[in-house]
mmCIF file of C-alpha atoms in Angstrom:
data_model
loop_
_atom_site.group_PDB
_atom_site.id
_atom_site.type_symbol
_atom_site.label_atom_id
_atom_site.label_comp_id
_atom_site.label_asym_id
_atom_site.label_seq_id
_atom_site.Cartn_x
_atom_site.Cartn_y
_atom_site.Cartn_z
ATOM 1 C CA MET A 292 55.146 126.595 83.004
ATOM 2 C CA VAL A 293 55.307 125.193 86.744
ATOM 3 C CA LEU A 294 56.702 126.480 89.903
ATOM 4 C CA PHE A 295 57.868 123.620 92.007
ATOM 5 C CA PHE A 296 58.314 125.057 96.537
ATOM 6 C CA SER A 297 60.275 121.954 98.514
ATOM 7 C CA SER A 298 58.987 121.531 101.733
ATOM 8 C CA THR A 299 61.055 120.868 104.823
ATOM 9 C CA ALA A 300 57.880 120.968 107.749
ATOM 10 C CA LEU A 301 57.969 117.953 108.426
ATOM 11 C CA ALA A 302 62.069 117.600 109.224
ATOM 12 C CA ALA A 303 61.677 120.770 111.168
ATOM 13 C CA ALA A 304 58.230 119.291 113.365
ATOM 14 C CA ASP A 305 60.537 116.428 113.969
ATOM 15 C CA GLY A 306 63.454 117.608 115.429
ATOM 16 C CA PRO A 307 67.294 118.890 114.928
ATOM 17 C CA ASP A 308 67.878 115.303 116.485
ATOM 18 C CA ALA A 309 65.983 113.763 114.449
ATOM 19 C CA ALA A 310 66.350 111.428 110.933
ATOM 20 C CA ALA A 311 65.434 114.387 108.343
ATOM 21 C CA PRO A 312 63.211 113.214 105.984
ATOM 22 C CA PRO A 313 63.179 114.227 102.293
ATOM 23 C CA PRO A 314 61.288 117.650 101.577
ATOM 24 C CA VAL A 315 58.180 117.137 100.013
ATOM 25 C CA THR A 316 57.074 118.964 96.622
ATOM 26 C CA LEU A 317 54.633 120.949 96.422
ATOM 27 C CA TYR A 318 53.859 122.869 93.278
ATOM 28 C CA MET A 319 51.580 125.453 91.075
ATOM 29 C CA GLY A 320 50.340 126.557 87.299
ATOM 30 C CA LYS A 321 51.573 129.724 86.396
ATOM 31 C CA ASP A 322 48.490 131.067 85.577
ATOM 32 C CA LYS A 323 45.111 129.887 84.821
ATOM 33 C CA PHE A 324 46.226 127.885 81.499
ATOM 34 C CA GLU A 325 48.513 125.991 83.421
ATOM 35 C CA ASN A 326 45.734 125.406 85.571
ATOM 36 C CA GLU A 327 43.894 123.473 83.247
ATOM 37 C CA ASP A 328 46.642 120.809 82.118
ATOM 38 C CA LEU A 329 47.735 120.299 86.012
ATOM 39 C CA ILE A 330 43.675 119.682 87.065
ATOM 40 C CA ARG A 331 43.847 116.977 83.601
ATOM 41 C CA TYR A 332 47.405 115.045 84.664
ATOM 42 C CA ALA A 333 47.279 115.325 88.873
ATOM 43 C CA TRP A 334 48.326 112.531 90.494
ATOM 44 C CA PRO A 335 46.355 110.357 91.394
ATOM 45 C CA GLN A 336 48.785 110.864 95.190
ATOM 46 C CA ASP A 337 48.511 114.601 94.397
ATOM 47 C CA VAL A 338 46.365 117.569 96.842
ATOM 48 C CA TRP A 339 45.470 120.883 95.694
ATOM 49 C CA PHE A 340 44.510 123.369 98.045
ATOM 50 C CA HIS A 341 42.524 126.707 96.561
ATOM 51 C CA VAL A 342 41.949 129.706 99.006
ATOM 52 C CA ASP A 343 37.436 129.392 99.290
ATOM 53 C CA LYS A 344 35.748 132.118 98.056
ATOM 54 C CA LEU A 345 38.939 133.836 96.632
ATOM 55 C CA SER A 346 40.650 133.894 93.645
ATOM 56 C CA SER A 347 44.006 132.031 94.078
ATOM 57 C CA ALA A 348 47.049 129.503 92.553
ATOM 58 C CA HIS A 349 46.233 126.145 92.578
ATOM 59 C CA VAL A 350 49.075 124.912 94.670
ATOM 60 C CA TYR A 351 49.112 120.993 94.768
ATOM 61 C CA LEU A 352 50.625 118.804 97.352
ATOM 62 C CA ARG A 353 52.620 115.983 95.783
ATOM 63 C CA LEU A 354 52.625 112.948 98.533
ATOM 64 C CA PRO A 355 55.474 110.857 99.048
ATOM 65 C CA ASP A 356 55.467 107.904 96.973
ATOM 66 C CA ARG A 357 57.021 104.068 97.363
ATOM 67 C CA ALA A 358 57.007 103.819 93.709
ATOM 68 C CA ASP A 359 58.883 107.074 93.942
ATOM 69 C CA GLY A 360 61.252 105.692 96.593
ATOM 70 C CA ALA A 361 59.801 106.688 99.693
ATOM 71 C CA PRO A 362 60.255 104.793 102.836
ATOM 72 C CA PRO A 363 56.758 103.621 104.460
ATOM 73 C CA ASP A 364 56.430 105.703 106.941
ATOM 74 C CA ALA A 365 56.082 108.880 104.795
ATOM 75 C CA ALA A 366 54.177 106.331 102.086
ATOM 76 C CA ALA A 367 51.454 106.221 104.406
ATOM 77 C CA MET A 368 51.209 109.524 105.001
ATOM 78 C CA SER A 369 47.008 110.308 103.367
ATOM 79 C CA TRP A 370 45.450 113.498 102.780
ATOM 80 C CA ASP A 371 42.985 113.773 105.197
ATOM 81 C CA ALA A 372 45.540 112.575 107.603
ATOM 82 C CA LEU A 373 47.830 115.285 106.960
ATOM 83 C CA PRO A 374 50.880 115.824 109.570
ATOM 84 C CA GLU A 375 49.932 120.308 110.825
ATOM 85 C CA ALA A 376 53.167 121.235 109.576
ATOM 86 C CA LEU A 377 53.002 119.974 106.000
ATOM 87 C CA LEU A 378 49.980 121.626 106.086
ATOM 88 C CA ALA A 379 50.603 124.854 107.792
ATOM 89 C CA ASP A 380 53.257 125.457 104.329
ATOM 90 C CA CYS A 381 50.562 124.419 101.756
ATOM 91 C CA ALA A 382 47.599 126.623 103.139
ATOM 92 C CA GLN A 383 50.449 129.602 103.773
ATOM 93 C CA LEU A 384 51.730 129.243 100.292
ATOM 94 C CA VAL A 385 48.191 129.621 98.677
ATOM 95 C CA LYS A 386 47.182 132.721 100.576
ATOM 96 C CA ALA A 387 50.558 134.225 99.810
ATOM 97 C CA ASN A 388 49.981 132.976 96.003
ATOM 98 C CA SER A 389 45.523 135.397 96.211
ATOM 99 C CA ILE A 390 45.825 138.825 95.317
ATOM 100 C CA GLU A 391 42.866 139.548 98.292
ATOM 101 C CA GLY A 392 44.206 135.908 100.305
ATOM 102 C CA ASN A 393 47.859 137.133 100.350
ATOM 103 C CA LYS A 394 46.312 141.083 102.094
ATOM 104 C CA LYS A 395 43.253 139.038 104.176
ATOM 105 C CA ASP A 396 43.937 137.944 107.607
ATOM 106 C CA ASN A 397 41.749 134.927 108.594
ATOM 107 C CA LEU A 398 40.573 132.714 105.749
ATOM 108 C CA MET A 399 39.943 129.772 105.013
ATOM 109 C CA VAL A 400 41.970 127.345 102.622
ATOM 110 C CA ILE A 401 40.188 124.298 101.011
ATOM 111 C CA TYR A 402 42.075 120.966 100.131
ATOM 112 C CA THR A 403 40.886 117.750 98.361
ATOM 113 C CA PRO A 404 42.758 115.145 96.686
ATOM 114 C CA ALA A 405 43.091 116.119 92.786
ATOM 115 C CA SER A 406 41.427 113.300 91.704
ATOM 116 C CA ASN A 407 38.248 114.623 92.927
ATOM 117 C CA LEU A 408 38.352 117.084 91.486
ATOM 118 C CA LYS A 409 35.670 117.678 88.848
ATOM 119 C CA LYS A 410 36.399 120.020 84.585
ATOM 120 C CA THR A 411 32.965 119.853 83.155
ATOM 121 C CA GLY A 412 32.598 122.027 80.189
ATOM 122 C CA ASP A 413 31.096 124.260 80.744
ATOM 123 C CA MET A 414 33.254 126.113 83.113
ATOM 124 C CA ALA A 415 34.945 128.581 82.631
ATOM 125 C CA VAL A 416 39.533 129.000 82.215
ATOM 126 C CA GLY A 417 40.700 127.052 85.851
ATOM 127 C CA GLN A 418 36.893 126.402 87.629
ATOM 128 C CA VAL A 419 36.437 123.535 89.508
ATOM 129 C CA SER A 420 33.611 121.262 91.361
ATOM 130 C CA PHE A 421 34.182 118.211 93.717
ATOM 131 C CA LYS A 422 33.186 114.975 93.455
ATOM 132 C CA SER A 423 32.603 114.625 97.077
ATOM 133 C CA ASP A 424 34.353 115.320 99.919
ATOM 134 C CA LYS A 425 37.168 118.026 101.114
ATOM 135 C CA LYS A 426 38.444 120.378 104.000
ATOM 136 C CA VAL A 427 38.700 123.291 105.272
ATOM 137 C CA LEU A 428 41.690 124.640 107.180
ATOM 138 C CA HIS A 429 41.535 128.587 108.944
ATOM 139 C CA VAL A 430 44.298 130.594 108.306
ATOM 140 C CA ALA A 431 45.154 132.930 111.385
ATOM 141 C CA LYS A 432 47.709 135.672 109.114
ATOM 142 C CA ARG A 433 50.826 135.029 106.015
ATOM 143 C CA GLU A 434 53.329 133.855 108.200
ATOM 144 C CA ASN A 435 55.973 135.430 105.977
ATOM 145 C CA ALA A 436 58.900 133.517 107.397
ATOM 146 C CA VAL A 437 57.078 130.468 105.711
ATOM 147 C CA VAL A 438 56.284 131.951 102.509
ATOM 148 C CA ASN A 439 60.277 132.858 102.535
ATOM 149 C CA ARG A 440 61.770 130.040 103.322
ATOM 150 C CA LEU A 441 58.996 128.300 100.495
ATOM 151 C CA ASN A 442 60.409 130.728 97.840
ATOM 152 C CA LYS A 443 64.361 130.326 98.199
ATOM 153 C CA THR A 444 63.548 126.668 97.292
ATOM 154 C CA LYS A 445 61.266 127.851 94.208
ATOM 155 C CA VAL A 446 61.886 126.633 90.539
ATOM 156 C CA GLU A 447 60.212 127.469 87.155
ATOM 157 C CA ARG A 448 60.847 124.720 84.761
ATOM 158 C CA ALA A 449 58.648 124.038 81.598
ATOM 159 C CA VAL A 450 56.931 120.052 82.583
ATOM 160 C CA ASP A 451 56.016 117.269 79.403
ATOM 161 C CA HIS A 452 52.642 116.495 81.338
ATOM 162 C CA GLU A 453 51.687 113.723 78.931
ATOM 163 C CA GLN A 454 55.548 111.921 79.189
ATOM 164 C CA GLU A 455 55.897 112.358 83.218
ATOM 165 C CA ARG A 456 52.205 110.180 83.015
ATOM 166 C CA VAL A 457 53.795 107.797 80.989
ATOM 167 C CA ASP A 458 57.166 107.465 83.825
ATOM 168 C CA ARG A 459 54.652 107.154 86.391
ATOM 169 C CA LEU A 460 52.808 104.840 85.205
ATOM 170 C CA LYS A 461 56.041 102.065 84.247
ATOM 171 C CA ARG A 462 57.472 102.999 87.554
ATOM 172 C CA GLU A 463 53.512 101.922 88.811
ATOM 173 C CA SER A 464 54.080 99.358 87.217
ATOM 174 C CA THR A 465 57.266 98.523 88.449
ATOM 175 C CA ALA A 466 57.175 98.881 92.399
ATOM 176 C CA SER A 467 53.801 96.607 91.389
ATOM 177 C CA ARG A 468 55.469 93.305 89.207
ATOM 178 C CA ALA A 469 58.022 93.869 93.053
ATOM 179 C CA VAL A 470 55.695 93.417 94.906
ATOM 180 C CA ALA A 471 53.854 90.931 93.390
ATOM 181 C CA ASN A 472 56.742 88.611 93.240
ATOM 182 C CA ALA A 473 57.113 89.803 96.900
ATOM 183 C CA LYS A 474 54.240 87.866 97.495
ATOM 184 C CA ARG A 475 54.193 85.177 95.373
ATOM 185 C CA LYS A 476 57.825 84.167 96.710
ATOM 186 C CA GLU A 477 56.644 84.425 100.330
ATOM 187 C CA ALA A 478 53.313 82.701 99.664
ATOM 188 C CA GLU A 479 55.727 79.541 98.063
ATOM 189 C CA GLU A 480 58.070 80.142 101.374
ATOM 190 C CA LEU A 481 54.848 78.817 103.491
ATOM 191 C CA ALA A 482 53.456 76.043 101.088
ATOM 192 C CA ARG A 483 57.788 74.208 101.256
ATOM 193 C CA GLN A 484 57.625 75.128 104.568
ATOM 194 C CA ARG A 485 54.955 73.439 105.375
ATOM 195 C CA ALA A 486 54.952 70.428 103.389
ATOM 196 C CA ALA A 487 58.482 70.541 105.538
ATOM 197 C CA GLU A 488 56.411 70.243 108.825
ATOM 198 C CA LYS A 489 53.056 67.608 107.056
ATOM 199 C CA ALA A 490 56.774 64.543 105.969
ATOM 200 C CA ALA A 491 58.127 65.207 108.960
ATOM 201 C CA ARG A 492 55.149 64.131 111.310
ATOM 202 C CA ASP A 493 54.069 61.692 108.152
ATOM 203 C CA TYR A 494 57.569 59.764 109.459
ATOM 204 C CA ALA A 495 57.754 60.916 112.971
ATOM 205 C CA LEU A 496 54.028 58.288 113.103
ATOM 206 C CA LEU A 497 55.869 55.628 110.852
ATOM 207 C CA ASP A 498 58.561 56.063 113.368
ATOM 208 C CA GLN A 499 55.863 54.902 115.829
ATOM 209 C CA VAL A 500 54.062 52.311 114.059
ATOM 210 C CA ASP A 501 57.485 50.413 113.046
ATOM 211 C CA ASP A 502 58.291 50.877 116.700
ATOM 212 C CA GLU A 503 54.850 49.293 117.432
ATOM 213 C CA ASP A 504 55.443 46.409 115.780
ATOM 214 C CA GLU A 505 58.555 45.235 117.424
ATOM 215 C CA GLY A 506 57.945 46.105 120.823
ATOM 216 C CA GLY A 507 54.059 45.108 120.456
ATOM 217 C CA GLU A 508 53.051 41.661 122.072
ATOM 218 C CA GLY A 509 54.766 38.451 119.834
ATOM 219 C CA GLY A 510 56.966 40.707 117.908
ATOM 220 C CA PRO A 511 58.576 39.136 114.652
ATOM 221 C CA GLN A 512 57.350 36.298 116.440
ATOM 222 C CA ARG A 513 54.314 36.501 116.275
ATOM 223 C CA LYS A 514 54.419 38.096 112.563
ATOM 224 C CA GLN A 515 55.253 34.310 111.627
ATOM 225 C CA GLN A 516 53.197 32.263 113.733
ATOM 226 C CA SER A 517 50.709 35.376 111.406
ATOM 227 C CA VAL A 518 52.406 33.805 108.581
ATOM 228 C CA GLN A 519 52.003 30.086 108.413
ATOM 229 C CA GLU A 520 49.003 30.335 110.352
ATOM 230 C CA MET A 521 47.752 32.076 106.705
ATOM 231 C CA MET A 522 49.257 28.800 105.170
ATOM 232 C CA ASP A 523 47.433 26.596 107.029
ATOM 233 C CA ASP A 524 44.183 27.443 105.958
ATOM 234 C CA PHE A 525 45.431 27.528 102.756
ATOM 235 C CA MET A 526 46.110 24.820 102.387
#
């Protein structure tokens, strides 16, 4: 089973008068065995959180994605530049779900892209390491207001991870095709505009040449003389 939470931290940070952004999904496995599946099936935009050097839940933040209909500003969030309010929600949730860490103040929470997690065959169930960088958050103490707000949104459900992966890949493929089609149409329109501009320049140049021929020295009479001179030369 997977536990899902909805963070409204971004809406609170923007203030009451701002247009409310959609809630951001946080999720975690109910036990260490479910954590194994989450490590395997985490999405590319997911960010992983864990209490440093202590046992805790594996909490994942699912960053908004344009393939799922997120607005451009929300989809532009990156794991290494997350809003402080959202980081605080993730840190409080992972601290609250650490038996030892929940009782301590001034602990550290580590986070990294889920794609950066490294799992080898000799590791214990639920244990991971990292391929490269990770970041660290300092958590001074438990914030009950934050934890309670998140717990009120908690939903527990069984997840078919493989089917979710297939559905996600389909959505991403559809979104990629839409972007490619939009770029192709934009390129075709630009090519049409450039062709029309070139044709307009060519017509303008042709009109200029015609005007010079008709209004130049000798004009039509000069053209007739030139033709007659050529015939005389031929004779």
